[in-house]
Amino acid sequence: MRYRKEKDSLGTIEVPADAYFGASTQRAVNNFPVSGLRFHASFIYSLALIKQCAAMVNHELGLLDKKISGLIVTSATEVMQGKLEDQFVVDVFQTGSGTSTNLNVNEVIASRANEIMTGKKGGKFPVHPNDHVNLGQSSNDVIPSAIHISALTL
């Protein structure tokens, strides 16, 4: 298997070269190999919907430029269509308030947006998973909201 190097606040880590997720997701996969169970597609759909709506609102508020917002909306749409379903690899049993899953979604959306723009997966430019995709959000808000939305979409 081929790997690429991704960086986060803890340093550099190798992730599969073909993965859309990044360092935070890889650390969660390594740290929480509990059950092998993954979140249902409706939950991932709901998280992507939240990210999509947040990007549109953040653009309207002048916090994201049109290009970055548009890339996030396009990538989130692909997630909602199930095109990147195999990229949501964090075990349902994890520590905290679902932060690892929120980061997984942020990284996949940012990575796909970056691939659309630059031809390369991963990285944090031009779209950053936290500064752009997660702008104005917290796992403590996003995860409960996604639970409610996914309950309605099942």
C-alpha positions as a printed NumPy array, in Angstrom:
array([[  0.   ,   0.   ,   0.   ],
       [  1.193,   3.499,  -0.796],
       [  1.025,   6.303,   1.768],
       [  1.23 ,  10.071,   1.889],
       [  2.314,  12.167,   4.854],
       [ -0.222,  14.419,   6.57 ],
       [  0.442,  16.839,   9.399],
       [ -1.642,  17.938,  12.359],
       [ -0.95 ,  19.471,  15.772],
       [  0.567,  16.172,  16.956],
       [  3.021,  15.907,  14.066],
       [  3.269,  13.905,  10.869],
       [  1.502,  10.614,  10.216],
       [  1.143,   8.38 ,   7.183],
       [ -2.319,   7.903,   5.682],
       [ -3.2  ,   5.719,   2.704],
       [ -2.384,   7.597,  -0.507],
       [ -5.856,   6.999,  -1.924],
       [ -7.683,   8.182,   1.216],
       [ -9.604,  11.434,   1.34 ],
       [ -9.277,  11.595,   5.125],
       [ -6.237,  13.041,   6.851],
       [ -4.116,  12.914,   9.981],
       [ -6.861,  13.318,  12.586],
       [ -8.934,  10.526,  11.098],
       [ -5.938,   8.218,  10.831],
       [ -5.1  ,   8.854,  14.494],
       [ -8.699,   8.036,  15.482],
       [ -8.59 ,   4.809,  13.452],
       [ -5.329,   3.861,  15.168],
       [ -6.521,   4.844,  18.652],
       [-10.073,   3.431,  18.617],
       [-10.111,   0.012,  16.905],
       [-12.985,  -1.079,  19.139],
       [-15.788,  -2.742,  17.179],
       [-15.344,  -2.327,  13.444],
       [-18.785,  -0.679,  13.36 ],
       [-19.191,   2.502,  11.329],
       [-21.822,   5.216,  11.432],
       [-24.918,   4.688,   9.286],
       [-24.986,   6.481,   5.93 ],
       [-27.871,   8.69 ,   7.112],
       [-25.688,  10.067,   9.903],
       [-22.83 ,  10.872,   7.51 ],
       [-25.379,  12.417,   5.119],
       [-26.638,  14.606,   7.963],
       [-23.149,  15.784,   8.887],
       [-22.423,  16.633,   5.239],
       [-25.721,  18.539,   5.03 ],
       [-24.722,  20.599,   8.072],
       [-21.295,  21.341,   6.523],
       [-22.95 ,  22.296,   3.224],
       [-25.419,  24.665,   4.896],
       [-22.718,  26.168,   7.098],
       [-20.557,  26.901,   4.042],
       [-23.456,  28.713,   2.347],
       [-24.278,  30.746,   5.457],
       [-20.615,  31.527,   6.136],
       [-20.337,  32.837,   2.563],
       [-23.459,  34.988,   3.034],
       [-21.91 ,  36.376,   6.229],
       [-18.695,  37.226,   4.389],
       [-16.646,  34.662,   6.324],
       [-15.872,  32.414,   3.326],
       [-15.17 ,  33.541,  -0.196],
       [-17.378,  32.238,  -2.989],
       [-14.773,  29.825,  -4.382],
       [-14.059,  28.089,  -1.046],
       [-17.756,  27.954,  -0.174],
       [-18.589,  26.5  ,  -3.572],
       [-15.906,  23.813,  -3.243],
       [-17.259,  22.804,   0.177],
       [-20.832,  22.699,  -1.132],
       [-19.791,  20.536,  -4.099],
       [-17.767,  18.147,  -1.938],
       [-20.484,  17.896,   0.713],
       [-22.973,  17.092,  -2.046],
       [-20.779,  14.211,  -3.189],
       [-20.678,  12.914,   0.386],
       [-24.463,  13.187,   0.606],
       [-24.753,  11.223,  -2.649],
       [-22.711,   8.409,  -1.07 ],
       [-19.806,   8.805,  -3.495],
       [-17.216,   8.824,  -0.689],
       [-18.931,   6.421,   1.708],
       [-15.815,   4.257,   2.178],
       [-13.916,   7.24 ,   3.607],
       [-15.848,   7.327,   6.883],
       [-13.697,   4.886,   8.794],
       [-13.89 ,   5.973,  12.442],
       [-15.374,   3.388,  14.808],
       [-18.734,   4.332,  16.353],
       [-17.191,   3.691,  19.767],
       [-14.806,   6.58 ,  20.298],
       [-13.891,   8.983,  23.026],
       [-15.531,  12.353,  23.55 ],
       [-18.517,  13.883,  21.859],
       [-18.018,  12.51 ,  18.358],
       [-15.132,  14.843,  17.595],
       [-13.258,  12.156,  15.654],
       [-16.241,  11.641,  13.349],
       [-16.706,  15.397,  12.905],
       [-13.013,  15.682,  11.997],
       [-13.329,  12.722,   9.6  ],
       [-16.135,  14.484,   7.733],
       [-14.251,  17.806,   7.723],
       [-11.123,  16.146,   6.328],
       [-12.959,  14.215,   3.606],
       [-14.871,  17.285,   2.424],
       [-11.731,  19.457,   2.461],
       [ -9.628,  16.801,   0.739],
       [-12.179,  16.301,  -2.028],
       [-12.482,  20.083,  -2.451],
       [ -8.701,  20.342,  -2.699],
       [ -8.627,  17.545,  -5.247],
       [-11.224,  19.345,  -7.363],
       [ -9.155,  22.541,  -7.196],
       [ -5.589,  21.226,  -7.377],
       [ -5.785,  17.625,  -8.557],
       [ -4.288,  16.365,  -5.269],
       [ -6.026,  14.705,  -2.318],
       [ -5.374,  15.753,   1.242],
       [ -3.631,  18.784,   2.57 ],
       [ -5.114,  21.929,   3.959],
       [ -4.938,  24.257,   0.969],
       [ -6.869,  25.861,  -0.552],
       [ -9.609,  24.374,   1.659],
       [ -8.729,  23.758,   5.303],
       [-10.764,  21.118,   7.175],
       [-11.069,  23.165,  10.366],
       [-10.696,  26.793,   9.273],
       [-13.119,  26.459,   6.343],
       [-15.256,  23.282,   6.513],
       [-15.783,  23.466,  10.289],
       [-15.962,  27.284,  10.454],
       [-18.204,  28.415,  13.318],
       [-19.015,  24.868,  14.389],
       [-18.307,  22.604,  17.334],
       [-18.637,  18.843,  17.661],
       [-20.815,  19.578,  20.697],
       [-23.342,  21.212,  18.349],
       [-22.827,  19.355,  15.073],
       [-23.06 ,  15.793,  16.4  ],
       [-26.381,  16.221,  18.296],
       [-27.832,  18.082,  15.313],
       [-26.765,  15.274,  12.968],
       [-28.388,  12.738,  15.297],
       [-31.706,  14.604,  15.065],
       [-31.485,  15.099,  11.297],
       [-30.499,  11.486,  10.637],
       [-33.393,  10.237,  12.765],
       [-35.72 ,  12.104,  10.401],
       [-34.063,  10.809,   7.23 ],
       [-34.013,   7.084,   8.009]])
